[in-house]
XYZ file of C-alpha atoms in Angstrom:
664
model
C -11.780 -42.418 -4.241
C -10.820 -38.884 -2.975
C -9.788 -35.874 -4.789
C -6.900 -36.169 -7.292
C -4.779 -33.013 -7.038
C -2.744 -31.039 -9.447
C 0.264 -28.950 -8.224
C -0.838 -25.931 -6.432
C -4.228 -27.208 -5.576
C -5.676 -27.402 -1.983
C -8.354 -29.684 -0.328
C -10.030 -29.544 2.954
C -9.439 -32.360 5.366
C -12.505 -33.842 7.012
C -10.414 -36.107 9.637
C -7.639 -35.077 11.984
C -5.910 -38.448 12.524
C -4.147 -39.171 8.972
C -1.966 -41.694 7.439
C 0.050 -40.515 4.217
C 0.994 -43.340 1.901
C 3.959 -42.612 -0.559
C 5.004 -44.801 -3.385
C 8.286 -43.958 -4.975
C 9.396 -47.115 -7.220
C 12.878 -46.884 -5.563
C 13.935 -46.368 -2.005
C 13.791 -42.682 -0.770
C 13.921 -41.090 2.527
C 10.537 -39.629 3.905
C 10.053 -37.180 6.843
C 7.689 -34.223 7.770
C 8.660 -30.591 9.199
C 6.540 -28.477 11.438
C 6.154 -24.839 10.656
C 4.694 -21.962 12.475
C 2.196 -19.565 10.692
C 4.695 -18.079 8.393
C 6.060 -21.814 7.362
C 9.308 -21.144 9.579
C 10.712 -24.507 11.481
C 12.208 -23.541 14.922
C 14.832 -26.234 15.385
C 15.527 -29.823 14.899
C 12.889 -30.742 17.428
C 10.082 -29.868 14.634
C 11.736 -32.317 11.985
C 10.520 -36.110 11.720
C 13.055 -38.016 10.049
C 14.930 -41.503 10.169
C 17.391 -40.474 12.922
C 14.117 -39.039 15.174
C 11.132 -40.381 13.541
C 8.792 -39.186 16.405
C 7.770 -35.476 16.851
C 4.493 -34.493 18.494
C 1.538 -35.421 16.087
C 3.774 -37.103 13.436
C 5.634 -40.589 12.858
C 7.766 -40.639 10.166
C 9.381 -43.828 8.717
C 12.841 -44.988 10.362
C 14.725 -46.169 7.025
C 14.815 -45.560 3.256
C 12.138 -47.578 1.417
C 10.041 -47.780 -1.957
C 6.654 -47.707 -0.064
C 6.383 -45.579 2.904
C 3.685 -44.728 5.688
C 3.381 -41.516 7.794
C 0.830 -40.880 10.543
C -0.350 -37.501 11.402
C -2.770 -36.467 14.222
C -3.466 -32.660 13.485
C -5.242 -32.695 16.958
C -1.786 -33.484 18.887
C 0.400 -31.207 17.189
C 1.947 -28.484 19.466
C -0.359 -25.124 19.308
C 2.405 -23.238 17.589
C 2.374 -25.226 14.667
C 0.183 -24.432 11.684
C 2.092 -26.281 8.764
C 3.430 -29.790 8.250
C 5.373 -30.125 5.336
C 5.823 -33.931 3.958
C 9.335 -34.192 2.250
C 10.899 -37.052 0.287
C 14.840 -37.127 -0.482
C 17.171 -39.287 -2.395
C 19.746 -41.334 0.118
C 23.291 -39.882 -0.718
C 24.944 -43.090 0.664
C 24.525 -45.167 -1.996
C 25.293 -45.267 -5.967
C 21.496 -43.978 -6.689
C 19.735 -42.032 -9.093
C 20.836 -38.744 -9.572
C 17.588 -36.615 -9.108
C 13.739 -37.416 -8.911
C 13.614 -37.061 -12.683
C 15.233 -40.330 -13.126
C 12.501 -42.505 -11.025
C 9.312 -43.110 -11.387
C 7.235 -40.071 -10.291
C 6.390 -40.387 -6.491
C 2.658 -41.008 -5.924
C 1.081 -39.468 -2.438
C -2.302 -40.349 -0.869
C -3.845 -38.719 2.207
C -6.268 -40.924 4.090
C -8.061 -41.400 7.319
C -7.164 -44.005 9.786
C -10.369 -45.767 8.932
C -8.895 -45.981 5.335
C -11.242 -43.594 3.629
C -9.027 -41.665 1.047
C -9.297 -37.846 1.252
C -6.578 -36.798 -1.467
C -3.891 -37.891 -3.578
C -1.115 -36.414 -5.620
C 1.424 -37.646 -8.407
C 4.634 -35.495 -8.417
C 5.277 -35.115 -12.174
C 7.449 -32.895 -13.599
C 10.709 -33.196 -11.739
C 14.138 -33.338 -13.063
C 17.529 -32.980 -11.052
C 15.793 -32.283 -7.726
C 17.415 -34.604 -4.938
C 14.915 -33.467 -2.268
C 11.138 -32.440 -2.676
C 8.456 -31.123 -0.413
C 5.579 -33.388 -1.603
C 2.571 -32.118 0.348
C 1.751 -29.369 2.999
C -1.067 -29.739 5.462
C -1.871 -26.192 6.748
C -4.413 -24.434 9.284
C -6.486 -21.820 7.593
C -9.857 -20.360 9.141
C -10.208 -23.003 11.899
C -9.814 -25.810 9.539
C -7.195 -27.981 8.039
C -6.253 -28.300 4.258
C -3.805 -30.285 2.319
C -1.943 -28.555 -0.538
C -0.166 -30.449 -3.463
C 3.346 -28.815 -3.539
C 5.882 -30.538 -5.463
C 8.417 -28.234 -4.567
C 12.001 -29.420 -5.477
C 15.554 -28.722 -4.613
C 18.384 -29.696 -6.882
C 20.911 -29.280 -3.955
C 18.832 -31.697 -1.708
C 17.794 -31.672 1.841
C 20.395 -28.716 2.899
C 18.445 -26.270 0.611
C 15.022 -27.716 1.535
C 15.759 -26.934 5.294
C 17.213 -23.724 4.710
C 14.309 -22.752 2.803
C 12.227 -23.285 5.886
C 14.303 -21.210 8.118
C 16.528 -23.889 9.972
C 20.076 -22.337 10.851
C 21.741 -25.801 10.939
C 20.134 -26.906 7.936
C 23.522 -28.659 6.652
C 24.408 -30.464 9.808
C 20.619 -31.886 10.025
C 20.741 -32.784 6.311
C 24.180 -34.783 7.282
C 22.565 -36.281 10.543
C 19.523 -38.006 8.602
C 21.723 -39.083 5.381
C 23.945 -40.920 8.068
C 20.867 -42.373 9.789
C 19.367 -43.601 6.649
C 22.922 -45.089 5.755
C 23.185 -46.893 8.788
C 19.925 -48.519 7.976
C 20.763 -49.530 4.652
C 22.764 -53.239 4.232
C 26.625 -52.843 3.442
C 26.054 -48.824 3.504
C 29.067 -46.794 2.737
C 30.224 -43.663 4.992
C 28.045 -40.566 3.886
C 30.256 -37.857 2.522
C 29.680 -34.382 3.886
C 26.525 -32.729 2.032
C 27.396 -29.773 0.196
C 24.684 -27.235 -0.012
C 25.457 -25.854 -3.142
C 23.285 -23.185 -4.713
C 19.680 -23.695 -4.083
C 17.588 -24.646 -7.327
C 13.903 -25.219 -7.015
C 11.908 -26.678 -9.763
C 9.748 -24.226 -11.652
C 6.550 -24.557 -9.696
C 8.133 -23.401 -6.482
C 5.590 -21.242 -4.482
C 6.896 -18.258 -2.927
C 7.173 -18.282 0.607
C 4.343 -16.633 2.500
C 3.701 -12.765 2.588
C 3.450 -12.155 6.335
C 3.718 -9.490 8.834
C 5.374 -8.632 5.830
C 7.406 -10.287 2.946
C 2.884 -11.361 -1.094
C 0.892 -7.881 -5.136
C 1.304 -9.210 -3.979
C 2.025 -9.809 -4.281
C -0.153 -12.992 -0.439
C -2.170 -17.105 6.216
C -1.843 -19.322 3.671
C 1.605 -19.430 2.680
C 1.849 -15.018 1.889
C 2.373 -12.765 0.587
C 4.053 -11.495 -0.629
C 7.262 -13.057 -0.221
C 9.749 -13.715 2.661
C 8.311 -14.490 5.991
C 9.317 -11.345 8.379
C 8.624 -9.386 11.280
C 6.466 -6.540 11.315
C 9.512 -3.972 10.837
C 10.250 -5.815 7.651
C 9.649 -4.750 4.132
C 6.617 -6.752 2.275
C 7.144 -7.261 -1.612
C 4.221 -6.492 -3.564
C 3.407 -8.215 -7.069
C 6.315 -8.376 -9.200
C 6.073 -5.733 -11.951
C 6.190 -7.314 -15.307
C 4.720 -7.739 -18.655
C 2.209 -10.373 -19.050
C 5.249 -12.000 -21.427
C 7.807 -11.434 -18.840
C 5.631 -12.978 -15.963
C 7.313 -15.989 -14.503
C 4.510 -17.906 -15.152
C 4.990 -21.670 -14.013
C 3.426 -24.009 -16.669
C 0.956 -26.716 -15.954
C 1.807 -30.134 -15.023
C 3.392 -32.235 -17.731
C 0.984 -34.766 -19.356
C 1.848 -38.234 -18.676
C 5.186 -39.187 -20.439
C 7.609 -42.025 -20.889
C 11.449 -41.910 -21.016
C 13.261 -44.427 -23.350
C 15.103 -46.452 -20.940
C 17.062 -50.027 -21.274
C 14.409 -52.681 -21.033
C 11.496 -50.439 -22.067
C 9.874 -47.109 -21.468
C 9.302 -46.259 -17.763
C 5.600 -45.089 -16.877
C 6.158 -41.740 -14.853
C 2.325 -41.655 -13.801
C 0.641 -43.575 -10.946
C -1.080 -46.572 -12.577
C -4.291 -45.568 -10.738
C -4.142 -41.944 -11.858
C -7.386 -41.485 -13.943
C -8.922 -38.293 -13.265
C -7.615 -34.818 -12.584
C -9.812 -33.554 -10.077
C -13.006 -34.640 -8.416
C -15.523 -32.691 -6.670
C -14.603 -32.582 -2.506
C -17.141 -32.935 0.089
C -18.935 -29.530 1.170
C -17.019 -27.249 3.510
C -17.314 -28.022 7.285
C -20.851 -27.051 8.169
C -22.015 -24.542 10.971
C -24.719 -25.422 13.661
C -27.536 -24.549 11.188
C -26.462 -26.797 8.499
C -24.916 -23.692 6.400
C -21.243 -23.619 5.223
C -19.266 -21.694 7.997
C -19.031 -18.120 7.537
C -15.621 -16.163 6.906
C -14.596 -13.752 9.657
C -12.592 -10.700 8.877
C -9.494 -10.670 10.580
C -9.035 -14.517 10.687
C -5.313 -14.435 10.514
C -1.991 -13.856 12.553
C -0.925 -10.692 13.749
C -0.775 -8.332 16.730
C -3.352 -5.974 15.748
C -6.555 -6.249 14.004
C -5.159 -3.950 11.485
C -2.267 -6.604 10.620
C -4.582 -9.437 11.012
C -6.595 -8.014 7.946
C -3.381 -7.192 6.013
C -2.182 -10.870 6.316
C -5.826 -11.921 5.325
C -5.877 -10.000 2.214
C -2.414 -11.492 1.320
C -3.530 -14.935 1.933
C -6.641 -14.208 -0.345
C -4.216 -12.898 -2.814
C -2.464 -16.325 -2.753
C -5.258 -18.501 -2.462
C -6.768 -16.993 -5.588
C -3.393 -17.475 -7.584
C -2.977 -20.950 -6.551
C -6.868 -22.146 -7.219
C -6.596 -20.387 -10.638
C -3.320 -22.393 -11.528
C -4.742 -25.729 -10.574
C -7.863 -24.904 -12.650
C -5.606 -23.895 -15.619
C -3.449 -26.784 -15.252
C -6.371 -29.261 -15.178
C -7.926 -27.531 -18.284
C -4.535 -28.161 -19.854
C -4.319 -31.705 -18.852
C -7.987 -32.072 -20.181
C -6.841 -30.636 -23.657
C -3.894 -32.698 -23.813
C -5.703 -35.941 -23.134
C -8.122 -35.001 -25.562
C -5.567 -34.127 -28.396
C -3.744 -37.726 -27.479
C -7.146 -39.711 -27.597
C -8.001 -37.999 -30.839
C -4.363 -39.040 -31.934
C -5.038 -42.506 -31.504
C -8.389 -42.761 -32.852
C -7.282 -41.378 -36.110
C -4.023 -43.654 -36.176
C -5.607 -46.222 -37.849
C -6.979 -45.412 -41.106
C -9.587 -48.402 -41.137
C -11.157 -46.596 -38.119
C -10.976 -42.844 -39.008
C -14.375 -43.121 -41.132
C -17.523 -44.699 -40.401
C -19.587 -45.192 -36.778
C -16.557 -46.333 -34.661
C -14.390 -43.274 -35.532
C -17.387 -41.020 -34.899
C -17.579 -42.926 -31.611
C -14.346 -42.756 -30.374
C -13.942 -38.867 -30.940
C -17.271 -38.141 -29.262
C -16.196 -40.291 -26.429
C -12.980 -38.354 -26.260
C -14.645 -34.873 -26.169
C -17.046 -36.238 -23.552
C -14.346 -37.152 -21.530
C -12.532 -33.703 -22.080
C -16.126 -32.057 -21.119
C -16.285 -34.227 -17.932
C -12.589 -33.323 -16.696
C -13.321 -29.755 -17.603
C -16.521 -29.588 -15.582
C -14.897 -31.142 -12.677
C -12.397 -28.741 -12.512
C -14.373 -25.855 -12.991
C -17.055 -27.190 -10.336
C -13.880 -27.168 -7.766
C -12.752 -23.596 -9.184
C -16.062 -22.144 -8.608
C -16.488 -23.700 -4.857
C -13.066 -22.113 -4.136
C -13.978 -18.787 -5.800
C -17.342 -18.551 -4.012
C -15.643 -19.203 -0.836
C -13.091 -16.097 -1.301
C -15.955 -13.931 -2.617
C -17.711 -14.528 0.912
C -14.770 -13.594 2.693
C -13.918 -10.748 0.423
C -17.385 -9.490 1.196
C -16.571 -9.568 5.047
C -13.121 -8.373 4.940
C -13.494 -5.527 2.585
C -15.828 -3.297 4.884
C -13.456 -3.942 7.896
C -10.664 -2.458 6.115
C -9.284 0.555 7.669
C -9.143 3.905 5.930
C -5.392 3.261 4.560
C -6.488 0.120 2.937
C -10.317 0.817 1.995
C -11.790 1.924 -1.192
C -12.882 5.685 -1.401
C -16.426 4.375 -1.399
C -16.037 2.948 2.239
C -18.103 3.929 4.930
C -15.273 4.157 6.892
C -14.185 7.451 5.255
C -17.645 9.201 6.386
C -16.329 9.186 9.987
C -12.657 10.292 9.098
C -10.665 11.675 11.776
C -6.859 12.601 11.264
C -5.046 9.487 13.006
C -2.690 9.488 15.931
C -0.470 6.929 14.546
C 0.722 5.806 10.842
C -0.879 2.776 9.319
C 1.324 -0.404 8.334
C 0.214 -0.772 5.042
C -1.706 1.095 1.966
C -4.023 0.238 -0.789
C -2.843 1.128 -4.340
C -5.747 -0.296 -6.131
C -7.352 -3.676 -6.956
C -6.144 -6.717 -8.915
C -8.305 -9.341 -10.690
C -7.688 -12.227 -12.973
C -9.849 -12.788 -16.377
C -10.632 -16.473 -14.768
C -12.387 -14.689 -11.573
C -13.640 -11.173 -12.848
C -16.008 -10.603 -10.026
C -13.302 -10.775 -7.240
C -11.266 -7.911 -6.545
C -8.063 -8.257 -4.167
C -6.791 -4.879 -2.893
C -3.280 -4.576 -3.766
C -1.638 -3.339 -0.604
C 1.814 -2.489 0.224
C 3.733 -1.834 3.613
C 4.495 1.717 4.844
C 6.624 3.326 4.653
C 7.264 2.914 0.993
C 10.249 1.212 0.122
C 10.345 2.105 -3.778
C 8.899 4.872 -5.757
C 5.816 4.492 -7.914
C 5.428 5.364 -11.881
C 2.215 6.098 -12.953
C 2.430 5.352 -16.316
C 0.755 8.015 -18.837
C 1.695 6.305 -21.999
C -0.672 4.337 -24.124
C -1.474 0.565 -23.731
C -2.104 -1.823 -26.499
C -5.366 -2.306 -25.182
C -6.775 1.312 -25.368
C -3.907 3.069 -27.512
C -6.532 3.789 -30.053
C -9.040 5.053 -27.492
C -7.393 7.988 -25.844
C -5.378 10.801 -26.808
C -2.000 11.509 -24.744
C -3.564 14.615 -23.078
C -6.560 12.492 -21.418
C -4.052 9.587 -20.661
C -1.845 12.202 -18.870
C -4.961 13.618 -16.945
C -5.738 10.325 -15.845
C -2.439 9.401 -14.840
C -1.874 12.533 -12.784
C -5.438 11.997 -10.953
C -4.221 8.520 -9.896
C -1.329 10.045 -8.354
C -3.379 13.010 -6.599
C -5.585 10.471 -5.277
C -2.877 8.249 -3.722
C -1.196 11.619 -2.200
C -4.529 12.508 -0.663
C -4.787 8.979 1.003
C -0.863 9.322 2.228
C -1.919 12.826 3.805
C -5.229 11.364 5.265
C -3.514 8.274 6.984
C -0.496 9.914 8.721
C -0.804 12.127 11.644
C -0.554 15.805 11.317
C 2.587 17.213 10.438
C 4.188 13.749 9.817
C 3.469 13.806 5.946
C 4.077 16.401 3.366
C 3.476 16.699 -0.520
C 5.436 18.551 -2.930
C 4.563 19.082 -6.720
C 6.691 19.259 -9.620
C 4.551 20.366 -12.888
C 6.950 21.852 -15.266
C 4.411 22.625 -17.878
C 1.557 23.428 -15.748
C -0.509 20.587 -17.447
C -1.522 18.912 -14.246
C -3.232 22.046 -12.859
C -6.754 20.344 -13.063
C -5.620 17.185 -11.805
C -4.406 19.022 -8.811
C -7.170 20.806 -7.747
C -8.099 18.563 -4.815
C -4.617 19.444 -3.352
C -4.481 23.135 -4.050
C -8.013 23.915 -3.225
C -7.750 22.478 0.306
C -4.292 23.845 1.189
C -2.573 20.662 1.915
C 0.676 21.126 -0.276
C 3.615 22.025 1.466
C 4.353 24.616 -1.318
C 2.789 25.532 -4.522
C 3.355 23.427 -7.499
C 6.876 24.107 -9.013
C 6.768 24.902 -12.615
C 9.220 25.665 -15.202
C 13.065 24.458 -15.520
C 13.943 26.701 -12.326
C 11.085 25.323 -10.422
C 12.104 21.723 -11.101
C 15.891 22.393 -10.422
C 15.020 24.325 -6.864
C 12.793 21.407 -5.654
C 15.301 18.800 -6.517
C 17.973 20.446 -5.006
C 16.406 21.075 -1.782
C 15.051 17.460 -1.517
C 18.590 16.378 -2.371
C 19.902 18.435 0.295
C 17.377 17.149 2.838
C 18.333 13.527 2.069
C 22.251 13.946 2.457
C 21.765 15.859 5.659
C 19.405 13.053 6.967
C 21.826 10.483 5.810
C 24.888 12.167 7.380
C 22.990 13.053 10.801
C 21.641 9.026 10.944
C 25.303 7.847 10.498
C 26.634 10.015 13.109
C 23.884 9.450 15.452
C 23.072 13.266 15.717
C 19.627 13.483 14.357
C 18.794 16.141 16.476
C 21.508 18.610 15.134
C 19.638 19.036 11.655
C 19.257 22.610 10.624
C 16.226 24.220 11.501
C 15.240 24.676 7.698
C 14.879 20.728 7.177
C 11.622 19.494 7.330
C 11.714 16.077 9.247
C 8.326 15.137 8.098
C 8.002 12.298 5.352
C 8.157 13.792 1.884
C 6.181 12.627 -1.157
C 7.327 14.580 -4.462
C 4.894 14.233 -7.379
C 6.792 14.602 -10.920
C 4.317 15.196 -13.790
C 4.893 15.180 -17.415
C 8.653 13.528 -17.058
C 11.103 14.554 -18.354
C 9.745 17.807 -19.718
C 11.927 20.796 -17.880
C 14.394 18.391 -16.799
C 18.281 19.004 -17.733
C 20.971 16.340 -17.308
C 21.704 17.698 -13.675
C 17.995 17.526 -12.554
C 17.817 13.979 -14.247
C 20.857 12.737 -11.995
C 19.092 14.251 -8.952
C 15.637 12.616 -9.801
C 17.829 9.285 -9.920
C 19.386 9.923 -6.620
C 16.163 10.572 -4.973
C 14.576 7.382 -6.366
C 17.591 5.202 -4.875
C 18.735 6.779 -1.712
C 15.377 8.937 -0.663
C 12.874 5.973 0.702
C 15.441 5.196 3.287
C 15.178 8.392 4.754
C 11.782 9.437 4.205
C 11.453 11.004 0.777
C 9.213 9.106 -1.798
C 8.570 9.408 -5.492
C 5.499 9.284 -7.428
C 6.484 9.764 -11.224
C 4.083 10.564 -13.747
C 5.578 9.983 -17.322
C 5.167 8.176 -20.760
C 8.502 6.085 -20.948
C 8.644 6.820 -24.960
C 8.791 10.515 -24.175
C 12.187 9.936 -21.985
C 13.745 7.420 -25.004
C 16.296 9.921 -25.917
C 17.970 9.369 -22.597
C 18.346 5.546 -24.101
C 19.535 3.253 -21.311
C 20.362 6.131 -18.937
C 17.145 5.905 -17.325
C 16.653 2.022 -17.176
C 17.660 1.794 -13.572
C 15.002 4.627 -12.977
C 12.127 2.856 -14.332
C 13.174 -0.545 -12.835
C 13.477 1.053 -9.465
C 9.780 2.055 -9.630
C 6.651 0.291 -9.460
C 4.778 0.588 -12.487
C 1.137 1.303 -11.915
C -1.425 2.565 -14.886
C -4.441 4.882 -14.719
C -6.487 2.278 -16.915
C -6.650 -1.789 -16.182
C -3.820 -3.252 -17.321
C -2.279 -6.949 -16.949
C 1.410 -6.040 -16.025
C 1.611 -7.459 -12.675
C 2.767 -10.725 -11.736
C 1.926 -12.577 -8.402
C 5.262 -14.077 -6.560
C 3.928 -17.588 -6.153
C 2.513 -18.809 -9.667
C 3.229 -15.640 -11.829
C -0.181 -14.858 -13.116
C -0.603 -11.715 -15.021
C -3.078 -9.950 -12.854
C -4.992 -6.927 -14.043
C -4.365 -3.896 -12.039
C -6.898 -0.858 -11.575
C -6.633 2.195 -9.448
C -8.910 2.644 -6.523
C -11.827 4.986 -8.103
C -12.744 8.285 -6.426
C -16.679 8.588 -6.590
C -17.144 11.772 -9.159
C -20.153 12.787 -7.422
C -18.994 12.503 -3.926
C -17.306 15.361 -2.022
C -15.595 12.487 0.169
C -11.740 13.355 -0.856
C -12.603 17.260 -0.495
C -13.779 16.413 3.047
C -11.036 14.441 3.960
C -8.333 16.640 2.912
C -10.077 19.879 4.337
C -9.912 17.732 7.631
C -6.355 17.077 7.090
C -5.456 20.834 6.239
C -7.436 21.882 9.483
C -5.506 19.537 11.721
C -2.282 20.467 10.217
C -2.938 24.014 10.953
C -3.555 23.202 14.660
C -0.350 21.407 14.643
C 1.648 24.218 13.339
């Protein structure tokens, strides 16, 4: 028996010619879409359905049925195809069930043409969905894998196709339903399909973070995020507390619904295990598993390929952790159910029979948990091996401060495409750190939270936390200065009370600041007024197409404003200007890093709520406040450490100051 998958789990495919069998219990439509590396379907010719069952590499059923068989030849797919999504849909031309929640849970099996079962998946937890992506076959690191999806759409095929990028999704859905209706006996005409608002089930994975929009935020299906071109924005992980994270729950345990004539079992009759250990990864010529390669992702340049690869690692870790947690939840639910059954009969509670039943239940739970852990550790080992080759290959903008790439630093001629804000990890996979990368230029400001968190509130005083937060802001400013060409990026600092003097020493000693840090209420007002004027003038010039007519005193370089100890030294007018810069500044090259404790600004009430929401919250100490866009795990963020005994930051900033002097 092959591996039995849970939602979000993937499994390697050892064969390229496959047969996918579907058992639904009621007549359903079955088909497949072919997607590129970003999951985008480029036209009807990439959709196999009852009206056009044959596309290169895929043969789909020709009419609705309770049992289906699709054949897939991965070697015959077009070169541009990296994903094959197998979908199911309820026919709309008959008085059938209102959604997949009203029918037995569909069961899918992936086998080789020789009959060897490779993987299977039962789609549980569906409700009002009229169409669902059951499985996805995807190409990664030179090998094909299958992923259990269970991604449902209450609006049916129009929403499913639109989510995959088809522009004529409504028309194609109508064509498919009409073709299905013609194949049914006494079929009634199919009414026009109303796409309606798209509603995905709670387990819908986010689209890939690609050459941009994935922390996330991320190849595998990426990042962060919506598939876009290199000029489009990339989302990072969603900022939220762990309680606010949109964490998808694990698959529901087997359940029955009371129906006339008896209960309906929503699980496949052959479902006996959550997960089994899969065969080893494809071996290299020497018999060892194939080694990962840095840059093994799509992209026009090595930098873009590495960026997409990191987002792919991010998504893979999110999904394999979700599969592991779901398997443990299922094992615990099964244990509880078996113990309840063992104790239901008072005559069997005591004695040898009761003890044996309890021991057997715990043994089955341990077996399931062990199988899940083995699969998780296999995936984790693969990701750790990939991280070990990717991390040393990252360019300076994405590398850790202790990376050797900084020792050969030279001021670049071109700006980078992404920036490292820190690292992310999950408690289940503590040894593995995923770089938190965001696209440049920054599309939203950053908030370094200097307030105490629940974990360290009793360990550090406010002055120490404020210093640590300011140090994180300085390290980010140093990285931004270092990765931009000379004269194309400038940093300004507002430090009303002068509490950040010590943390600012790397910037002030090297002479890379555009001006000395502004202090006092007057300094705050003057700096904000100057940057607000710059934003207004650049906006007007851009709208009028007269960028060359800007006044000579307007610095056209990108600006980073670091505000320390907010809201100290701010009056109402300065607060309004700061909000304006946070909203309008990024589009014209003015970016904000706010170092603040939100509690100290509580006097402003809801007035500042839009400001906090517009900024990406980071912390000076590890904190699990970020959520990925695929599963919604609470990820622990920690800033990139600066080696205390190393002069690397000082040497880099000295080189930046020297290059800027030559530029002027």
